[in-house]
Amino acid sequence: MTDFLLEAERYVEHYFQLFLPKTRCFHTFAITRFVVETCEELAAASDLDWSESEALFLAAWFHGTGFCANDGDRVDNSIHVFNEFIQDQNLSSGFSDMVIRLIRSTSDCCGPSSHLEQQLKDARDRHLASPLYAVMSQFHRQELSLCEGKHYSDAEWRAINISRLRNHQFYTLYAADHWDNQKHINLSELENGLH
């Protein structure tokens, strides 16, 4: 990892320490690091040039910083934090625009429009195919209750998760080949009432 990416990691970690509400128990620095590590795995399995990889990793580091704000749009807030970070950096506008497009692609409103967006969306959704999915899902449920006042019964939460897993698709061939099986195991366990 370059000095620049290490600086970004330290900046994001410090930002989470300072501003992440204690009620955020899913969208934390740990989950951000998990997304970055997954991006590294995906980048290693593809033929990205260094500039693309660096943009992908930066977007992964900053995409969740918007959860530190109590109001406003998470994506817009994340872009704001990224822009604060790069103020004193000597980045080309084309490169910073690429990172911003990638951060914007983490919104749930639309599908990916480039191979980098596909990788970032797959990394962001990697937890769906984790053996720890049931635990991570409960942290997400608790966060929704504490931060957004959304309270779900066990049956409602199970139905939401079943629907999410049934309708989800990984975009990269690597993710589909390596993670779909565990995602289907997680779905099967939910359908059979094991979680």
GROMACS .gro file of C-alpha atoms in nm:
model
  195
    1MET     CA    1   0.000   0.000   0.000
    2THR     CA    2   0.134   0.344  -0.088
    3ASP     CA    3   0.200   0.621   0.162
    4PHE     CA    4  -0.099   0.806   0.017
    5LEU     CA    5  -0.333   0.512   0.082
    6LEU     CA    6  -0.189   0.467   0.431
    7GLU     CA    7  -0.256   0.836   0.494
    8ALA     CA    8  -0.614   0.787   0.371
    9GLU     CA    9  -0.659   0.488   0.603
   10ARG     CA   10  -0.531   0.685   0.904
   11TYR     CA   11  -0.751   0.981   0.811
   12VAL     CA   12  -1.063   0.764   0.784
   13GLU     CA   13  -0.985   0.575   1.105
   14HIS     CA   14  -0.938   0.903   1.292
   15TYR     CA   15  -1.256   1.042   1.136
   16PHE     CA   16  -1.457   0.740   1.255
   17GLN     CA   17  -1.305   0.771   1.604
   18LEU     CA   18  -1.404   1.136   1.624
   19PHE     CA   19  -1.745   1.140   1.460
   20LEU     CA   20  -1.906   0.796   1.440
   21PRO     CA   21  -2.212   0.788   1.670
   22LYS     CA   22  -2.194   0.510   1.931
   23THR     CA   23  -2.526   0.385   1.794
   24ARG     CA   24  -2.358   0.285   1.467
   25CYS     CA   25  -2.273  -0.079   1.528
   26PHE     CA   26  -2.266  -0.206   1.168
   27HIS     CA   27  -2.129   0.076   0.953
   28THR     CA   28  -1.805   0.108   1.147
   29PHE     CA   29  -1.437   0.142   1.067
   30ALA     CA   30  -1.410  -0.239   1.089
   31ILE     CA   31  -1.668  -0.290   0.812
   32THR     CA   32  -1.493  -0.021   0.606
   33ARG     CA   33  -1.164  -0.208   0.643
   34PHE     CA   34  -1.344  -0.529   0.541
   35VAL     CA   35  -1.467  -0.355   0.223
   36VAL     CA   36  -1.115  -0.228   0.146
   37GLU     CA   37  -0.963  -0.572   0.197
   38THR     CA   38  -1.228  -0.718  -0.031
   39CYS     CA   39  -1.146  -0.453  -0.295
   40GLU     CA   40  -0.781  -0.557  -0.267
   41GLU     CA   41  -0.881  -0.919  -0.326
   42LEU     CA   42  -1.093  -0.824  -0.628
   43ALA     CA   43  -0.823  -0.596  -0.771
   44ALA     CA   44  -0.562  -0.872  -0.739
   45ALA     CA   45  -0.790  -1.105  -0.934
   46SER     CA   46  -0.842  -0.857  -1.218
   47ASP     CA   47  -0.622  -0.660  -1.453
   48LEU     CA   48  -0.661  -0.312  -1.305
   49ASP     CA   49  -0.383  -0.065  -1.361
   50TRP     CA   50  -0.243   0.107  -1.053
   51SER     CA   51  -0.444   0.426  -1.101
   52GLU     CA   52  -0.770   0.229  -1.114
   53SER     CA   53  -0.672   0.025  -0.809
   54GLU     CA   54  -0.581   0.336  -0.613
   55ALA     CA   55  -0.913   0.503  -0.702
   56LEU     CA   56  -1.099   0.187  -0.601
   57PHE     CA   57  -0.919   0.166  -0.267
   58LEU     CA   58  -0.973   0.536  -0.192
   59ALA     CA   59  -1.343   0.507  -0.269
   60ALA     CA   60  -1.362   0.201  -0.044
   61TRP     CA   61  -1.196   0.389   0.242
   62PHE     CA   62  -1.426   0.691   0.213
   63HIS     CA   63  -1.759   0.540   0.102
   64GLY     CA   64  -1.885   0.484   0.457
   65THR     CA   65  -1.762   0.800   0.624
   66GLY     CA   66  -2.100   0.958   0.555
   67PHE     CA   67  -2.249   0.733   0.824
   68CYS     CA   68  -2.069   0.954   1.078
   69ALA     CA   69  -2.311   1.239   1.007
   70ASN     CA   70  -2.646   1.244   1.182
   71ASP     CA   71  -2.827   1.399   0.889
   72GLY     CA   72  -2.809   1.437   0.515
   73ASP     CA   73  -2.738   1.186   0.244
   74ARG     CA   74  -2.473   0.926   0.332
   75VAL     CA   75  -2.317   0.936  -0.015
   76ASP     CA   76  -2.302   1.316  -0.031
   77ASN     CA   77  -2.154   1.324   0.319
   78SER     CA   78  -1.892   1.066   0.221
   79ILE     CA   79  -1.795   1.271  -0.084
   80HIS     CA   80  -1.767   1.579   0.137
   81VAL     CA   81  -1.525   1.396   0.370
   82PHE     CA   82  -1.320   1.276   0.071
   83ASN     CA   83  -1.303   1.630  -0.066
   84GLU     CA   84  -1.181   1.756   0.273
   85PHE     CA   85  -0.909   1.490   0.270
   86ILE     CA   86  -0.782   1.579  -0.078
   87GLN     CA   87  -0.785   1.957  -0.028
   88ASP     CA   88  -0.409   1.968   0.027
   89GLN     CA   89  -0.328   1.679  -0.206
   90ASN     CA   90  -0.199   1.721  -0.556
   91LEU     CA   91  -0.455   1.503  -0.736
   92SER     CA   92  -0.571   1.550  -1.090
   93SER     CA   93  -0.934   1.646  -1.123
   94GLY     CA   94  -0.987   1.340  -1.344
   95PHE     CA   95  -0.860   1.108  -1.070
   96SER     CA   96  -1.061   1.272  -0.790
   97ASP     CA   97  -1.370   1.268  -1.014
   98MET     CA   98  -1.319   0.894  -1.066
   99VAL     CA   99  -1.310   0.838  -0.689
  100ILE     CA  100  -1.622   1.051  -0.642
  101ARG     CA  101  -1.807   0.854  -0.912
  102LEU     CA  102  -1.710   0.535  -0.734
  103ILE     CA  103  -1.831   0.662  -0.397
  104ARG     CA  104  -2.155   0.773  -0.561
  105SER     CA  105  -2.200   0.423  -0.708
  106THR     CA  106  -2.234   0.277  -0.358
  107SER     CA  107  -2.584   0.420  -0.340
  108ASP     CA  108  -2.856   0.157  -0.363
  109CYS     CA  109  -3.043   0.356  -0.627
  110CYS     CA  110  -2.870   0.218  -0.935
  111GLY     CA  111  -2.656  -0.058  -1.071
  112PRO     CA  112  -2.289  -0.023  -1.158
  113SER     CA  113  -2.189   0.134  -1.489
  114SER     CA  114  -1.819   0.036  -1.497
  115HIS     CA  115  -1.595  -0.250  -1.395
  116LEU     CA  116  -1.463  -0.046  -1.102
  117GLU     CA  117  -1.817   0.024  -0.980
  118GLN     CA  118  -1.889  -0.349  -1.009
  119GLN     CA  119  -1.591  -0.428  -0.790
  120LEU     CA  120  -1.682  -0.170  -0.527
  121LYS     CA  121  -2.046  -0.285  -0.513
  122ASP     CA  122  -1.934  -0.647  -0.482
  123ALA     CA  123  -1.693  -0.552  -0.201
  124ARG     CA  124  -1.963  -0.353  -0.025
  125ASP     CA  125  -2.197  -0.653  -0.042
  126ARG     CA  126  -1.935  -0.915   0.047
  127HIS     CA  127  -2.089  -0.960   0.394
  128LEU     CA  128  -2.393  -1.120   0.229
  129ALA     CA  129  -2.170  -1.415   0.146
  130SER     CA  130  -1.987  -1.432   0.476
  131PRO     CA  131  -2.013  -1.726   0.714
  132LEU     CA  132  -2.074  -1.452   0.974
  133TYR     CA  133  -2.370  -1.311   0.783
  134ALA     CA  134  -2.625  -1.388   1.057
  135VAL     CA  135  -2.421  -1.199   1.317
  136MET     CA  136  -2.350  -0.906   1.084
  137SER     CA  137  -2.718  -0.889   0.993
  138GLN     CA  138  -2.813  -0.853   1.359
  139PHE     CA  139  -2.568  -0.564   1.400
  140HIS     CA  140  -2.730  -0.401   1.098
  141ARG     CA  141  -3.076  -0.457   1.246
  142GLN     CA  142  -2.967  -0.304   1.577
  143GLU     CA  143  -2.816  -0.004   1.397
  144LEU     CA  144  -3.138   0.057   1.203
  145SER     CA  145  -3.331   0.048   1.529
  146LEU     CA  146  -3.096   0.282   1.716
  147CYS     CA  147  -3.015   0.527   1.435
  148GLU     CA  148  -3.328   0.535   1.224
  149GLY     CA  149  -3.600   0.418   1.461
  150LYS     CA  150  -3.680   0.122   1.236
  151HIS     CA  151  -3.788  -0.171   1.450
  152TYR     CA  152  -3.842  -0.513   1.294
  153SER     CA  153  -3.985  -0.827   1.446
  154ASP     CA  154  -3.781  -1.144   1.400
  155ALA     CA  155  -4.018  -1.257   1.124
  156GLU     CA  156  -4.001  -0.920   0.945
  157TRP     CA  157  -3.621  -0.911   0.963
  158ARG     CA  158  -3.596  -1.267   0.836
  159ALA     CA  159  -3.827  -1.183   0.542
  160ILE     CA  160  -3.623  -0.871   0.459
  161ASN     CA  161  -3.301  -1.072   0.458
  162ILE     CA  162  -3.448  -1.354   0.251
  163SER     CA  163  -3.568  -1.103  -0.006
  164ARG     CA  164  -3.230  -0.925  -0.007
  165LEU     CA  165  -3.036  -1.247  -0.065
  166ARG     CA  166  -3.279  -1.380  -0.327
  167ASN     CA  167  -3.265  -1.057  -0.527
  168HIS     CA  168  -2.895  -0.988  -0.488
  169GLN     CA  169  -2.639  -1.052  -0.758
  170PHE     CA  170  -2.264  -1.016  -0.760
  171TYR     CA  171  -2.141  -0.829  -1.065
  172THR     CA  172  -1.788  -0.958  -1.110
  173LEU     CA  173  -1.716  -1.310  -1.224
  174TYR     CA  174  -1.468  -1.348  -0.938
  175ALA     CA  175  -1.729  -1.263  -0.675
  176ALA     CA  176  -1.991  -1.489  -0.831
  177ASP     CA  177  -1.744  -1.778  -0.856
  178HIS     CA  178  -1.603  -1.739  -0.505
  179TRP     CA  179  -1.889  -1.608  -0.293
  180ASP     CA  180  -2.225  -1.712  -0.442
  181ASN     CA  181  -2.212  -2.055  -0.279
  182GLN     CA  182  -2.186  -1.910   0.074
  183LYS     CA  183  -2.456  -1.655  -0.007
  184HIS     CA  184  -2.687  -1.942  -0.105
  185ILE     CA  185  -2.599  -2.126   0.216
  186ASN     CA  186  -2.693  -1.813   0.412
  187LEU     CA  187  -3.021  -1.789   0.219
  188SER     CA  188  -3.099  -2.156   0.278
  189GLU     CA  189  -3.036  -2.117   0.652
  190LEU     CA  190  -3.272  -1.818   0.664
  191GLU     CA  191  -3.540  -2.000   0.466
  192ASN     CA  192  -3.512  -2.297   0.700
  193GLY     CA  193  -3.545  -2.077   1.008
  194LEU     CA  194  -3.191  -2.136   1.130
  195HIS     CA  195  -3.135  -1.762   1.191
   0.00000   0.00000   0.00000
